XYZ file of C-alpha atoms in Angstrom:
319
model
C 15.803 -43.872 -52.301
C 14.030 -40.587 -52.906
C 11.316 -41.560 -50.422
C 13.960 -42.329 -47.828
C 15.598 -38.928 -48.317
C 12.238 -37.174 -47.991
C 11.577 -38.977 -44.701
C 15.011 -37.963 -43.408
C 14.435 -34.339 -44.325
C 11.074 -34.342 -42.548
C 12.525 -35.927 -39.414
C 15.602 -33.670 -39.269
C 13.848 -30.634 -37.646
C 12.270 -32.939 -35.073
C 15.666 -34.360 -34.214
C 17.193 -30.886 -33.826
C 14.259 -29.831 -31.635
C 14.562 -32.925 -29.438
C 18.313 -32.395 -29.154
C 17.756 -28.782 -28.062
C 15.239 -29.949 -25.460
C 17.794 -32.431 -24.109
C 20.477 -29.733 -24.075
C 18.755 -27.118 -21.877
C 17.432 -29.751 -19.494
C 20.843 -31.448 -19.356
C 22.565 -28.123 -18.609
C 19.941 -27.357 -15.992
C 20.454 -30.758 -14.343
C 24.211 -30.163 -14.200
C 23.636 -26.853 -12.385
C 21.084 -28.510 -10.081
C 23.674 -31.113 -9.144
C 25.949 -28.273 -7.994
C 22.984 -26.552 -6.266
C 23.609 -23.554 -8.517
C 19.925 -22.659 -8.647
C 20.413 -19.389 -10.520
C 22.194 -21.055 -13.431
C 19.710 -23.954 -13.396
C 16.786 -21.530 -13.469
C 18.235 -19.855 -16.564
C 18.390 -23.160 -18.483
C 14.992 -24.464 -17.375
C 13.363 -21.125 -18.273
C 14.252 -21.867 -21.893
C 12.279 -25.068 -21.604
C 9.266 -23.206 -20.252
C 9.079 -21.252 -23.514
C 8.126 -24.618 -25.075
C 5.937 -25.566 -22.058
C 8.328 -28.469 -21.397
C 6.911 -30.483 -18.491
C 10.325 -31.547 -17.138
C 11.539 -27.923 -17.064
C 8.383 -26.891 -15.198
C 8.924 -29.683 -12.648
C 12.526 -28.661 -12.050
C 11.677 -24.963 -11.616
C 8.999 -25.993 -9.109
C 11.630 -27.926 -7.134
C 13.896 -24.854 -7.068
C 11.007 -22.678 -5.825
C 10.235 -25.150 -3.045
C 13.882 -25.675 -2.092
C 15.157 -22.074 -1.889
C 12.858 -19.295 -0.702
C 15.473 -16.640 -1.541
C 14.900 -17.417 -5.233
C 11.192 -16.511 -5.139
C 11.583 -12.857 -6.124
C 13.730 -13.609 -9.197
C 11.461 -16.516 -10.235
C 8.096 -14.730 -10.251
C 8.011 -14.252 -14.018
C 9.269 -17.779 -14.725
C 6.686 -19.390 -12.431
C 3.899 -17.231 -13.866
C 4.866 -18.563 -17.318
C 4.801 -22.110 -15.898
C 1.318 -21.423 -14.565
C 0.145 -20.253 -18.001
C 1.512 -23.442 -19.600
C -0.176 -25.653 -17.023
C -3.504 -23.891 -17.488
C -3.333 -24.438 -21.250
C -2.448 -28.119 -20.795
C -5.119 -28.649 -18.123
C -7.795 -27.219 -20.413
C -6.850 -30.030 -22.809
C -7.729 -32.511 -20.010
C -4.075 -33.182 -19.114
C -4.408 -34.718 -15.637
C -0.679 -34.319 -14.885
C -1.004 -30.566 -15.462
C -4.083 -30.481 -13.214
C -2.107 -32.103 -10.381
C 0.593 -29.467 -10.721
C -1.971 -26.669 -10.766
C -3.366 -27.909 -7.457
C 0.135 -27.566 -5.950
C 0.703 -24.134 -7.555
C -2.509 -22.668 -6.139
C -2.251 -24.416 -2.766
C 1.326 -23.182 -2.172
C 1.062 -19.836 -4.021
C 3.625 -20.657 -6.710
C 3.635 -18.043 -9.470
C 0.346 -16.629 -8.182
C -1.470 -15.741 -4.983
C -2.313 -18.644 -2.692
C -5.923 -19.684 -3.424
C -7.636 -22.624 -1.776
C -10.717 -22.070 -3.939
C -8.679 -22.401 -7.171
C -6.877 -25.471 -5.821
C -10.243 -26.984 -4.915
C -11.602 -26.214 -8.383
C -8.800 -28.153 -10.077
C -9.163 -31.034 -7.578
C -12.826 -31.327 -8.501
C -12.106 -31.103 -12.219
C -9.362 -33.722 -11.869
C -11.825 -36.123 -10.268
C -14.386 -35.413 -12.986
C -11.771 -36.088 -15.665
C -10.811 -39.391 -14.042
C -14.505 -40.376 -13.767
C -16.056 -39.062 -17.002
C -19.403 -40.785 -16.500
C -19.881 -39.383 -13.024
C -18.905 -35.977 -14.327
C -21.877 -35.918 -16.687
C -24.269 -35.671 -13.755
C -22.149 -33.042 -11.955
C -23.157 -29.417 -12.638
C -20.348 -27.390 -14.155
C -19.139 -24.928 -11.546
C -17.405 -22.646 -14.013
C -13.857 -21.273 -13.864
C -12.754 -19.871 -10.496
C -13.302 -16.187 -10.095
C -10.146 -14.133 -10.090
C -9.251 -12.962 -6.616
C -9.404 -9.247 -5.819
C -6.639 -7.936 -3.568
C -7.355 -4.981 -1.296
C -4.825 -2.465 -0.011
C -4.538 0.363 2.498
C -1.654 2.670 3.321
C -0.216 6.056 4.159
C -0.080 8.686 1.417
C 1.851 11.952 1.764
C 1.957 15.199 -0.209
C 3.581 18.620 0.487
C 0.217 20.368 0.833
C -1.029 17.842 3.420
C 1.314 15.295 4.954
C -1.492 13.251 6.494
C -3.141 11.061 3.900
C -4.686 7.638 3.444
C -5.221 5.539 0.345
C -7.207 2.348 -0.055
C -8.601 0.325 -2.948
C -8.371 -3.010 -4.727
C -6.761 -4.683 -7.747
C -6.573 -7.960 -9.633
C -4.094 -9.223 -12.228
C -5.084 -6.532 -14.747
C -6.994 -3.592 -13.254
C -7.577 -1.813 -9.971
C -9.076 1.240 -8.309
C -8.204 3.574 -5.436
C -9.644 6.267 -3.176
C -7.225 8.848 -1.756
C -7.885 11.399 1.021
C -5.597 14.110 2.466
C -5.825 16.671 5.239
C -3.419 18.895 7.182
C -5.610 18.444 10.285
C -5.484 22.185 10.867
C -8.960 23.541 11.569
C -8.218 26.868 13.246
C -11.073 29.377 13.427
C -9.793 32.754 12.152
C -10.508 35.939 14.063
C -11.864 37.569 10.901
C -11.118 38.237 7.244
C -8.617 40.494 5.499
C -9.229 42.177 2.176
C -7.441 44.765 0.102
C -9.042 47.739 -1.576
C -7.749 50.599 -3.727
C -6.435 53.623 -1.806
C -5.263 56.372 -4.135
C -2.324 55.048 -6.101
C -1.926 52.006 -3.863
C -3.867 49.435 -1.884
C -4.848 49.414 1.760
C -5.551 46.465 4.026
C -8.940 46.204 5.683
C -9.772 43.806 8.531
C -13.368 42.635 8.700
C -15.356 40.945 11.447
C -12.585 41.226 14.045
C -13.178 42.160 17.695
C -12.615 45.633 19.122
C -9.391 44.458 20.746
C -7.984 43.923 17.248
C -9.105 47.224 15.724
C -5.510 48.344 15.327
C -2.980 45.862 13.960
C -0.079 45.421 11.606
C 0.927 42.459 9.420
C 3.726 40.192 10.649
C 4.318 38.632 7.237
C 3.563 35.107 8.473
C 0.959 32.920 6.786
C -0.417 29.471 7.556
C -2.368 26.858 5.609
C -5.693 25.934 7.159
C -8.457 23.427 6.413
C -6.564 21.792 3.548
C -8.674 18.921 2.235
C -8.188 16.819 -0.916
C -9.930 13.755 -2.266
C -9.566 11.786 -5.473
C -10.506 8.471 -7.065
C -8.773 6.693 -9.885
C -8.032 3.493 -11.788
C -4.951 1.267 -11.943
C -3.697 -0.646 -15.000
C -1.033 -3.361 -14.826
C 1.830 -2.639 -17.224
C 4.540 -5.035 -16.034
C 5.216 -7.696 -13.420
C 4.236 -6.190 -10.014
C 3.875 -2.720 -11.576
C 0.672 -0.727 -12.077
C 0.192 2.772 -13.459
C -2.664 4.798 -11.967
C -4.505 8.000 -12.837
C -7.345 9.771 -11.091
C -9.129 13.043 -10.436
C -10.852 14.761 -7.547
C -11.247 18.040 -5.665
C -9.077 20.099 -3.309
C -9.521 23.167 -1.132
C -7.136 25.163 1.053
C -7.612 28.280 3.173
C -4.663 30.542 3.965
C -4.491 32.482 7.220
C -2.473 35.689 7.606
C -1.046 36.740 10.963
C -1.443 40.224 12.450
C 0.096 41.851 15.520
C -2.306 43.780 17.737
C -1.130 47.352 18.533
C -2.508 50.200 20.613
C -3.505 53.677 19.419
C 0.133 54.791 19.497
C 1.338 51.826 17.434
C 2.937 49.945 20.305
C 2.750 46.147 20.167
C 0.286 44.484 22.461
C 0.908 40.948 23.826
C -1.426 39.383 21.280
C -1.334 38.117 17.715
C -4.248 36.804 15.709
C -4.921 35.035 12.413
C -7.426 36.114 9.768
C -8.567 34.385 6.598
C -7.047 35.716 3.358
C -9.446 34.916 0.463
C -6.918 36.202 -2.085
C -4.489 33.403 -1.193
C -7.039 30.648 -0.534
C -7.555 28.176 -3.356
C -9.850 25.338 -4.449
C -10.477 23.380 -7.634
C -9.824 20.151 -9.505
C -7.031 17.722 -8.600
C -5.449 15.242 -11.044
C -3.200 12.315 -9.999
C -0.630 10.274 -11.929
C 1.325 7.554 -10.105
C 3.226 4.307 -10.388
C 2.351 1.520 -7.919
C 4.896 -1.245 -7.245
C 4.205 -4.465 -5.296
C 7.067 -5.932 -3.270
C 7.677 -8.433 -0.506
C 4.394 -10.295 -1.238
C 2.423 -8.006 1.103
C 3.640 -4.440 0.600
C 3.279 -1.737 -2.028
C 4.781 1.691 -2.691
C 3.589 4.601 -4.818
C 5.370 7.574 -6.318
C 3.967 10.213 -8.619
C 2.614 13.730 -8.735
C -0.641 15.654 -8.523
C -1.771 18.780 -10.357
C -3.904 21.183 -8.312
C -6.188 23.565 -10.158
C -4.252 23.038 -13.433
C -1.585 25.331 -11.927
C 0.324 23.780 -9.039
C 2.280 20.521 -9.353
C 3.421 18.632 -6.247
C 5.028 15.196 -5.789
C 3.232 12.460 -3.859
C 4.431 9.183 -2.344
C 3.002 6.443 -0.200
C 3.507 3.005 1.277
C 1.145 0.349 2.593
C 0.050 -3.272 2.669
C -2.172 -5.399 0.441
C -3.952 -8.619 1.261
């Protein structure tokens, strides 16, 4: 009698576990019958936490049946992929077959014919163990590197480009900006002490600009920035990036040409103002989000010369 009770106690947790498995799959099947894919996905996702094969099969059917569900199912299908990889490494041929479909159709991961081919070959080797002995081991498929390119904008220079690459964990980028203003100044302005104040001195200007007055207008010129950085994945489709580089910007000051009597002449000219021009180190900090399977967006800020902080944003494509 005591032995019988011990057996019952040992089998009780297994019975509860099996009943729970039946429950979430049964609830999922009821929702599938009504074509309520969102509710079915919720129930089958519970099964994926136990790497339940039936739950994985049903989620795969939902993915293949309704393309509008893809965005909300990315995490669930990635978890399915992890389960299948673990099972396939234990020589589970059923899991290998499913992996071939996942990689061939891009379910829960990027479409990869090379990965699908790898699992096809390994499936054949598993089915024919003696033939597999003579087959050189090809090794696990290399993880695919995605590359991206896009437009990057910042207040100092609206024209920018960013390109780089990333995989499922890390990435890198190169970022370049310019205002595409390359005006040659007519000279240089400097200020020097004059009694209790300062006086403005124009240098290297032509005789026609010997007499002039400031208009108060300035203009950025030859703004150039460049930086490189790394990207680290922190969540599904989200990377955080940080980088450093160099920036330089000249500032031009406008003057109005006047005659000896102080009357305005029909000419203005720009001179370089070294006191306002800047250059130094640039530091980036951004968030990069992947969306729509082919697009990405960035938002963040950059610190120029450890003094000026400006927002930055960009958008582009990856492949």
